[in-house]
Every structure is written in structure tokens, then in C-alpha cells.
Coordinates of C-alpha atoms and ligand atoms in Angstrom, one line a residue:
M219 CA 58.2 255.5 56.2
T220 CA 55.7 258.2 55.3
R221 CA 53.6 258.2 52.2
S222 CA 55.5 261.0 50.4
A223 CA 58.9 259.5 51.4
S224 CA 57.9 256.1 50.0
H225 CA 56.9 257.8 46.7
S226 CA 60.3 259.3 46.3
I227 CA 62.2 256.0 46.4
L228 CA 59.8 254.0 44.1
P229 CA 60.4 253.6 40.4
P230 CA 57.5 254.7 38.3
L231 CA 54.9 252.2 37.1
T232 CA 55.0 250.9 33.5
P233 CA 51.8 251.5 31.5
E234 CA 50.8 247.8 32.1
E235 CA 51.4 248.1 35.9
Q236 CA 49.3 251.3 35.9
Q237 CA 46.5 249.5 34.2
Q238 CA 46.6 246.6 36.6
S239 CA 46.8 248.8 39.6
L240 CA 43.8 250.9 38.4
A241 CA 41.8 247.7 37.9
V242 CA 42.6 246.4 41.3
S243 CA 41.9 249.8 42.9
E244 CA 38.5 250.0 41.1
L245 CA 37.6 246.5 42.5
I246 CA 38.5 247.5 46.0
R247 CA 36.7 250.9 45.7
G248 CA 33.6 248.9 44.8
Q249 CA 34.0 246.7 47.9
I250 CA 34.4 249.7 50.1
E251 CA 31.3 251.3 48.7
A252 CA 29.3 248.0 49.1
A253 CA 30.5 247.8 52.7
G254 CA 29.2 251.3 53.5
G255 CA 32.5 253.3 53.3
V256 CA 35.1 251.2 55.1
V257 CA 36.6 247.7 54.7
S258 CA 39.0 245.9 57.1
F259 CA 42.7 246.1 56.2
E260 CA 42.5 242.3 55.9
S261 CA 39.9 242.6 53.1
F262 CA 41.9 245.3 51.4
M263 CA 45.0 243.1 51.5
E264 CA 43.1 240.0 50.3
A265 CA 42.0 241.9 47.2
A266 CA 45.3 243.7 46.6
L267 CA 47.2 240.4 46.7
Y268 CA 44.8 237.7 45.7
A269 CA 41.9 239.0 43.7
P270 CA 41.5 236.4 40.9
G271 CA 43.4 237.3 37.8
L272 CA 44.1 240.8 39.1
G273 CA 45.8 240.8 42.5
Y274 CA 49.5 241.0 43.0
Y275 CA 50.0 237.2 43.4
S276 CA 47.4 236.3 40.8
A277 CA 48.6 238.4 37.9
G278 CA 51.5 237.8 35.6
A279 CA 54.5 240.0 36.6
A280 CA 57.8 238.5 37.9
K281 CA 57.5 238.9 41.7
I282 CA 60.2 236.8 43.3
G283 CA 63.9 236.8 42.6
A284 CA 66.5 239.4 41.5
G285 CA 64.3 240.6 38.5
G286 CA 61.2 240.8 40.7
D287 CA 60.1 242.8 43.8
F288 CA 61.9 240.8 46.6
V289 CA 64.3 237.9 47.1
T290 CA 63.6 234.9 49.3
A291 CA 66.0 232.4 50.8
P292 CA 65.6 229.7 48.1
E293 CA 66.4 232.5 45.5
V294 CA 69.5 233.6 47.4
S295 CA 71.1 230.2 47.1
D296 CA 70.5 226.5 46.6
L297 CA 72.3 226.0 49.9
F298 CA 69.0 226.8 51.6
G299 CA 67.1 224.1 49.8
R300 CA 70.0 221.6 50.4
C301 CA 69.7 222.2 54.1
V302 CA 65.9 221.8 54.0
A303 CA 66.4 218.6 52.1
R304 CA 68.8 217.3 54.8
Q305 CA 66.0 217.8 57.4
C306 CA 63.4 216.2 55.1
A307 CA 65.7 213.2 54.5
E308 CA 65.9 212.6 58.2
V309 CA 62.1 212.3 58.4
L310 CA 61.7 210.4 55.1
S311 CA 64.5 207.9 55.3
P312 CA 63.2 205.5 57.9
A313 CA 59.7 204.9 56.4
G314 CA 59.3 206.9 53.2
G315 CA 56.5 209.4 52.8
E316 CA 55.8 212.5 50.8
I317 CA 56.5 216.2 50.8
L318 CA 53.9 219.0 50.5
E319 CA 55.1 222.5 49.8
I320 CA 52.7 225.3 50.3
G321 CA 53.3 228.5 48.3
A322 CA 56.2 227.3 46.2
G323 CA 57.1 230.7 44.6
T324 CA 59.2 230.1 41.5
G325 CA 59.6 226.4 42.2
R326 CA 63.3 226.7 43.0
L327 CA 63.1 225.2 46.5
A328 CA 61.2 222.2 45.1
A329 CA 63.8 221.6 42.4
T330 CA 66.7 221.9 44.9
V331 CA 65.1 219.7 47.5
L332 CA 64.3 217.0 44.9
E333 CA 67.8 217.1 43.4
A334 CA 69.5 216.9 46.9
L335 CA 67.2 214.0 48.0
A336 CA 67.9 212.1 44.8
E337 CA 71.7 212.4 45.5
N338 CA 71.0 210.9 48.9
G339 CA 68.7 208.2 47.6
V340 CA 65.7 209.3 49.8
L341 CA 63.2 210.6 47.2
P342 CA 59.7 211.3 48.5
E343 CA 56.9 209.2 47.0
R344 CA 55.6 212.5 45.6
Y345 CA 56.3 216.2 45.9
A346 CA 52.9 218.0 46.0
I347 CA 52.6 221.8 45.6
L348 CA 49.7 223.8 46.8
E349 CA 49.8 227.2 45.2
V350 CA 47.1 229.9 45.2
S351 CA 48.6 231.9 42.4
A352 CA 47.9 230.6 38.9
D353 CA 50.8 232.7 37.6
L354 CA 53.3 231.3 40.1
A355 CA 52.0 227.7 39.5
S356 CA 52.8 228.1 35.8
R357 CA 56.3 229.5 36.6
Q358 CA 56.8 226.5 38.9
R359 CA 55.8 224.1 36.1
A360 CA 58.2 225.7 33.7
H361 CA 61.1 225.6 36.2
L362 CA 60.4 222.0 37.3
Q363 CA 60.1 220.8 33.7
K364 CA 63.9 221.1 33.5
L365 CA 64.4 218.3 36.1
P366 CA 65.1 214.8 34.9
P367 CA 61.9 212.7 34.4
A368 CA 62.5 210.6 37.5
L369 CA 62.2 213.7 39.6
R370 CA 59.7 215.9 37.7
D371 CA 57.3 213.0 37.5
R372 CA 57.0 213.0 41.3
V373 CA 55.7 216.6 41.3
V374 CA 51.9 217.2 41.4
W375 CA 49.9 220.4 41.9
L376 CA 47.0 220.3 44.2
K377 CA 44.0 222.6 44.0
R378 CA 43.3 222.3 47.7
L379 CA 44.8 220.6 50.8
P380 CA 44.9 216.8 50.5
E381 CA 41.9 215.0 51.9
T382 CA 43.9 212.0 52.9
P383 CA 46.4 212.9 55.6
L384 CA 50.0 212.4 54.6
R385 CA 53.1 210.9 56.2
G386 CA 56.2 213.0 55.6
V387 CA 57.0 216.7 55.6
I388 CA 55.0 219.9 54.9
V389 CA 57.2 222.9 54.1
A390 CA 56.1 226.6 53.8
N391 CA 58.7 229.3 53.3
E392 CA 57.4 232.9 53.6
V393 CA 53.8 232.0 53.4
L394 CA 52.6 233.1 56.9
D395 CA 53.8 236.6 56.2
A396 CA 51.6 236.7 53.1
L397 CA 48.4 235.9 54.9
P398 CA 46.1 238.9 55.0
F399 CA 46.2 240.6 58.5
T400 CA 44.2 243.2 60.4
R401 CA 45.8 246.4 61.7
I402 CA 45.3 248.0 65.1
A403 CA 46.0 251.3 66.8
L404 CA 45.9 252.1 70.5
R405 CA 44.3 255.5 71.4
G406 CA 43.9 256.5 75.1
G407 CA 44.2 252.8 76.1
V408 CA 41.4 251.8 73.7
L409 CA 41.8 249.4 70.8
H410 CA 40.9 250.7 67.4
E411 CA 40.9 248.7 64.1
I412 CA 42.5 250.5 61.2
G413 CA 40.3 250.0 58.2
V414 CA 40.5 251.3 54.7
A415 CA 38.3 254.0 53.1
F416 CA 38.5 255.9 49.8
D417 CA 38.6 259.6 50.1
G418 CA 39.9 262.5 48.0
G419 CA 40.9 260.1 45.2
A420 CA 43.0 257.8 47.3
F421 CA 42.9 255.0 49.8
V422 CA 43.2 256.2 53.4
E423 CA 43.3 254.7 56.8
R424 CA 40.0 254.9 58.8
E425 CA 39.9 253.9 62.4
Q426 CA 36.8 252.3 63.8
D427 CA 35.7 250.0 66.6
P428 CA 37.4 246.6 66.2
A429 CA 35.3 243.7 64.8
S430 CA 34.7 241.2 67.6
P431 CA 37.2 238.5 66.5
L432 CA 39.9 241.1 66.6
A433 CA 38.8 242.6 69.9
Q434 CA 38.8 239.1 71.5
A435 CA 42.2 238.2 70.0
W436 CA 43.7 241.5 71.2
S437 CA 42.2 241.2 74.7
S438 CA 43.7 237.7 75.3
L439 CA 47.1 238.4 73.7
S440 CA 47.6 241.9 75.3
A441 CA 46.8 240.5 78.7
E442 CA 50.1 238.5 78.5
L443 CA 52.4 241.3 77.3
P444 CA 55.1 242.2 79.8
M445 CA 55.0 245.9 79.0
R446 CA 52.4 248.6 78.5
L447 CA 52.3 249.8 74.9
P448 CA 52.4 253.6 74.4
D449 CA 49.5 255.7 73.2
G450 CA 49.5 255.8 69.4
Y451 CA 51.0 252.3 69.1
C452 CA 50.1 250.6 65.8
S453 CA 50.6 247.0 64.8
E454 CA 49.1 244.0 63.1
V455 CA 47.2 240.9 64.2
C456 CA 46.9 238.0 61.7
L457 CA 43.6 236.2 62.5
R458 CA 44.2 233.9 59.5
I459 CA 47.0 232.0 61.3
E460 CA 44.6 229.8 63.4
P461 CA 42.4 228.5 60.5
W462 CA 45.5 228.1 58.2
I463 CA 47.5 226.1 60.8
A464 CA 44.4 224.0 61.7
G465 CA 43.7 223.2 58.0
V466 CA 47.3 222.3 57.2
G467 CA 47.8 220.4 60.5
A468 CA 44.8 218.3 59.7
C469 CA 46.6 217.1 56.5
L470 CA 49.4 215.6 58.5
E471 CA 49.1 212.0 59.8
S472 CA 52.7 211.8 60.9
G473 CA 55.8 213.8 60.4
L474 CA 56.9 217.4 60.3
F475 CA 55.5 220.8 59.3
L476 CA 58.4 223.2 58.7
L477 CA 57.7 226.9 58.7
F478 CA 60.2 229.5 57.7
D479 CA 59.5 233.2 58.1
Y480 CA 60.6 236.5 59.5
G481 CA 59.0 237.0 62.9
L482 CA 59.3 237.2 66.6
P483 CA 57.9 235.7 69.8
R484 CA 54.9 237.8 71.0
A485 CA 56.7 239.7 73.8
H486 CA 59.1 241.1 71.2
Y487 CA 56.6 241.5 68.4
Y488 CA 54.2 243.7 70.4
H489 CA 56.9 246.0 71.9
S490 CA 57.1 249.7 72.4
Q491 CA 60.2 249.9 70.2
R492 CA 58.0 248.8 67.3
I493 CA 55.5 251.6 67.6
D494 CA 54.5 251.5 63.9
G495 CA 54.2 247.8 63.7
T496 CA 55.9 245.6 61.1
L497 CA 54.0 246.1 57.8
R498 CA 56.3 246.3 54.8
C499 CA 55.6 246.6 51.1
H500 CA 58.0 245.4 48.4
F501 CA 58.3 246.9 44.9
K502 CA 61.2 246.3 42.5
Q503 CA 63.6 245.5 45.4
R504 CA 62.5 248.6 47.4
A505 CA 61.0 248.1 50.8
H506 CA 58.6 250.8 52.2
G507 CA 55.7 251.2 54.5
D508 CA 52.8 252.5 52.3
P509 CA 50.2 249.8 51.3
F510 CA 48.1 252.4 49.5
V511 CA 50.5 253.1 46.6
N512 CA 51.0 250.7 43.7
V513 CA 47.9 248.7 44.8
G514 CA 47.9 245.3 43.2
V515 CA 51.4 245.5 41.8
Q516 CA 53.4 245.5 45.1
D517 CA 53.7 242.9 47.8
I518 CA 52.3 243.6 51.3
T519 CA 53.6 241.7 54.3
A520 CA 54.0 241.8 58.0
W521 CA 56.3 239.9 60.4
V522 CA 54.9 236.8 62.1
D523 CA 53.9 236.5 65.7
F524 CA 55.4 233.1 66.3
T525 CA 53.6 232.7 69.7
R526 CA 50.3 232.9 67.8
V527 CA 51.6 230.2 65.4
A528 CA 52.6 228.0 68.4
E529 CA 49.2 228.5 70.1
A530 CA 47.4 227.7 66.9
A531 CA 49.5 224.5 66.5
V532 CA 48.8 223.3 70.0
A533 CA 45.1 223.9 69.4
A534 CA 45.4 221.9 66.2
D535 CA 46.9 218.9 68.0
L536 CA 50.4 219.6 66.7
E537 CA 53.5 219.6 68.9
V538 CA 56.0 222.5 68.7
L539 CA 59.2 220.4 68.2
G540 CA 61.6 223.2 67.6
F541 CA 62.0 227.0 67.2
V542 CA 65.3 228.4 66.1
T543 CA 66.8 231.2 64.0
Q544 CA 67.4 230.5 60.3
A545 CA 71.1 230.7 61.0
A546 CA 71.0 228.0 63.7
F547 CA 68.9 225.8 61.4
L548 CA 71.3 226.2 58.4
L549 CA 74.4 225.7 60.5
A550 CA 73.0 222.5 62.1
T551 CA 72.0 221.1 58.8
G552 CA 75.6 221.6 57.4
I553 CA 75.6 224.8 55.3
Q554 CA 79.2 225.4 56.0
D555 CA 80.4 222.1 54.7
M556 CA 78.1 222.4 51.7
A557 CA 79.4 225.8 50.9
A558 CA 83.0 224.6 51.0
Q559 CA 82.4 221.5 48.9
S560 CA 83.9 220.8 45.5
G561 CA 83.8 223.3 42.6
T562 CA 86.1 225.9 41.3
L563 CA 87.6 228.5 43.6
L564 CA 85.2 231.1 42.0
E565 CA 82.2 228.8 42.8
R566 CA 83.3 228.3 46.4
V567 CA 83.7 232.1 46.8
Q568 CA 80.3 232.7 45.4
R569 CA 78.7 230.1 47.7
A570 CA 80.5 231.6 50.7
G571 CA 78.9 234.9 49.8
E572 CA 75.4 233.3 49.5
A573 CA 75.9 231.5 52.8
R574 CA 76.8 234.8 54.5
K575 CA 73.6 236.4 53.2
L576 CA 71.5 233.5 54.6
L577 CA 73.4 233.4 58.0
L578 CA 74.5 236.9 59.1
P579 CA 72.4 238.6 61.8
G580 CA 72.1 241.8 59.7
E581 CA 70.9 239.8 56.7
M582 CA 68.5 236.8 56.9
G583 CA 70.1 234.8 59.8
E584 CA 68.4 236.3 62.8
A585 CA 65.2 237.9 61.7
F586 CA 64.1 234.7 59.9
K587 CA 63.0 231.9 62.2
V588 CA 62.2 228.2 61.6
M589 CA 59.5 226.5 63.5
A590 CA 59.1 222.7 63.5
L591 CA 55.6 221.4 64.2
G592 CA 55.1 217.7 64.4
K593 CA 52.5 215.0 64.7
N594 CA 53.3 211.4 65.8
H595 CA 56.9 212.2 65.3
E596 CA 59.4 211.0 67.9
S597 CA 63.0 211.1 66.5
P598 CA 65.3 214.1 67.1
L599 CA 65.6 216.8 64.4
T600 CA 69.1 217.8 63.4
G601 CA 68.0 221.3 62.2
F602 CA 66.9 222.2 65.7
S603 CA 69.8 220.7 67.6
L604 CA 72.0 223.9 68.0
Q605 CA 69.4 226.2 69.7
D606 CA 66.1 226.1 71.4
L607 CA 64.0 229.3 71.5
R608 CA 60.8 227.6 72.5
R609 CA 60.9 229.2 76.0
S610 CA 60.7 232.6 74.4
L611 CA 57.3 231.9 72.8
Ligands
SAM754 C1 56.3 235.5 49.7 S1 55.9 234.3 48.5 C2 57.1 233.0 49.0 C3 57.3 232.0 47.8 C4 58.3 230.9 48.0 N1 57.9 230.0 49.1 C5 59.7 231.4 48.3 O1 60.2 231.3 49.3 O2 60.3 231.9 47.3 C6 54.4 233.6 49.2 C7 53.9 232.4 48.4 O3 52.8 231.9 49.1 C8 51.7 231.7 48.2 N2 50.5 231.7 49.1 C9 50.0 232.7 49.8 N3 48.9 232.3 50.5 C10 48.7 231.0 50.2 C11 47.8 230.0 50.7 N4 46.8 230.3 51.5 N5 48.0 228.7 50.2 C12 49.0 228.5 49.3 N6 49.9 229.3 48.9 C13 49.8 230.6 49.3 C14 51.9 232.8 47.2 O4 51.2 232.6 46.0 C15 53.4 232.7 47.0 O5 53.8 231.6 46.2

């Protein structure tokens, strides 16, 4: 979507939002000046989303859920968390262990998983949350405070990844898509990096020679692509995936690392049909393609190259145990039975509607994928029993 088109669909900013956006923009302008006129898109996104106290995720507005900017699967329905809990229970029930959730949003997934595990008598020894956003961590605390003491007392917030590797399950829903990424453009067969400058009173794209980690990453990933990409092709490369997976993987002694996100295997991700890439911004339930408006008060994301995730996992001594669509994962873990379970007719109708949103190909069922990474984990995984997309990676 072009810049002017995105403006026309976006609601105006409140005075508080204007103030925050101005403060974040000033910060980024300073960074651009200090860097000699251009910063990488990755740096721009890092500041726009995560600048302490100012960035989109750091500051105080409601972001996730119907009253925020976008809705995630745990917010669509507790059915999602109940299915995740069923997969966790399979790993925890033989020998116990703990759960670590990374980027826990409003805390709704944590609450649902704990309630469902309690019903099945397989509670984790603790439910740890690692959250970079102080605002979201306080929303999580408020939400989880409503749980009975036997559940809420198991929840702890970590400031960094645990030093002692854990046995159990690590879960991250829609965290990979929020890691800052670089942007690229192909011109006459040559790779350019799309950086960010400030010109004429606005942030603008500025193409330059790619920094060497990006050039190296592109040279190895593009060599494997089955098709030539057209001139003018733009896309994203997330160089943060490797260190992030390596860091999280090092925290797992044995068990499962479950990743949920929208994304594709590489051959579909870098495809001539996606000539403008996959970058999306979210503001008050509107999705658009301009990261330079509403800076600091809107979300910025891109789809995930799951081949990159799998490569990073293997390099970090993790095994790719499964890769399926969200629909296949939820069906295998029993969403249909759960949706049809007891309750009034109205409740069952409502749950059926929520299940459709999570499952249908035109909704969240196909675009969202689930990857299971494992370490020292032998037993089969129910969530990955209906489909196996690993060969597409
Ligand atoms: C798109 S939101 C998803 C939130 C939640 N998982 C859900 O599904 O509703 C991304 C979340 O990841 C967190 N996050 C982003 N980068 C992170 C990192 N490196 N470590 C921990 N949390 C992170 C954000 O603060 C936010 O809670």
C-alpha cells in the first residue's frame, strides 16, 4: 500500500499518541544524524518498537486484543491456549518440568495454559515469562493475578533467559515476527539495503550498499532459490533469528521449543509474487504497509522465513521435530472436541465461530505455522501428527 493510501485508512492520532510519536521520531532522527545520514531499517525498527519507555512495545497503550492494534490467536479464543496446553501436557506428564513463555502479550495464553493443565493434573513446576516490554509485563501481572493462588504462585517473570537450562516447554507466539529485520531491494541484479534517512521533514527510504552480514546472508540464501527474482524486487531478511534461536535453544536441556507465527518456507517467501515483501504495520485494527507513519505508536512486522528458523535451530543443536500449519496443529490437539464441549448453545456457537477464525485458510489457519524444535526429546508429538511440512523447508 502506498504512503498516501495508508494515510487515508488510518484513524487520526490522539494528542498523547502524537506526543509519543514525536518523541520517538526525535530519538530516531538523532540516531540518523549520529550515523551520518542513514540507519539500517533494523535500527529504525528497534527504536520504533523497543526504545526504552518510548517505543511501541515499551510505552503504555493497549496494543493487543480487540481494543488495541491487532489480535493474536490467544486473544481470539482460549481454544488456542487449550490446544497448546494439550501439547505441553504430553511433554510434562512423564517427568515434570517447567514452561517458559517468551513475549507473553497480555498474559492470556499463560492463564489459559495454566488453567487447562491444572484441570488435567499436569501443572508445570513453574511458568516463567520473559518479556521485553515493561508495559506488557505489568498487564500480564494484572491478568494473572486473577488466577487461583495455586496457579498464580507458579508464575515468575525473568529479566533475561535462564542461566540453568530447563526441562519442559518453551513457547513463543508471534515473537519472531516482532524481531527487527533488514530490508533489501534488487536493482539490475545487484543487492541494495534499504536504510532509513530523514529528508523534507519525514523518514524516507535510502538505498545503499548492504552491510556485510546482510550481503553474506543474501548470497547464501539466494543461491538456493528455485526462481530468479525480478528487478525491483523488495523483501526482508531477519538477521536476528540466528542469535535469538541460539540463545533460547541454549536454555533448553530437554524438551520442546514451540514457535507459532505467520510465515513461509524460503522458496515461497522469496517469490516473484511477493515483489514488495511482507512488511506490515498495524494500527487500531488497520493493516498497512507504511512504517514511516505513526512511528512509535504502531506495530511493524514481517512474515517469518521458517527455513531460516530451521537452519538456525540445527546450528544451535536443536532438532526440527515438526512443522505444520496452525490449523493442522489445532485439529490434531483436539480443537473440534473442545469447541463442542459443554456449555449453553450460545457458548458453543460462539466457540465454533472462534474455532473457524483460528482454523480457516482465509483466516489464521494456513498463514500461521507451528514449528517444534526439540532437544533430547524422543516421544511423538500429537500436535504434529496430521501433517509434515518439513520437506518444504
Ligand atoms: C506480537 S506480540 C505477541 C504477544 C503474545 N505472544 C500474543 O500472542 O498475544 C510480540 C511480543 O513479543 C515480545 N517480544 C519481542 N521481542 C522480544 C524478545 N526479544 N524477548 C522477549 N519478548 C519479546 C513483545 O513485547 C510482545 O509481548
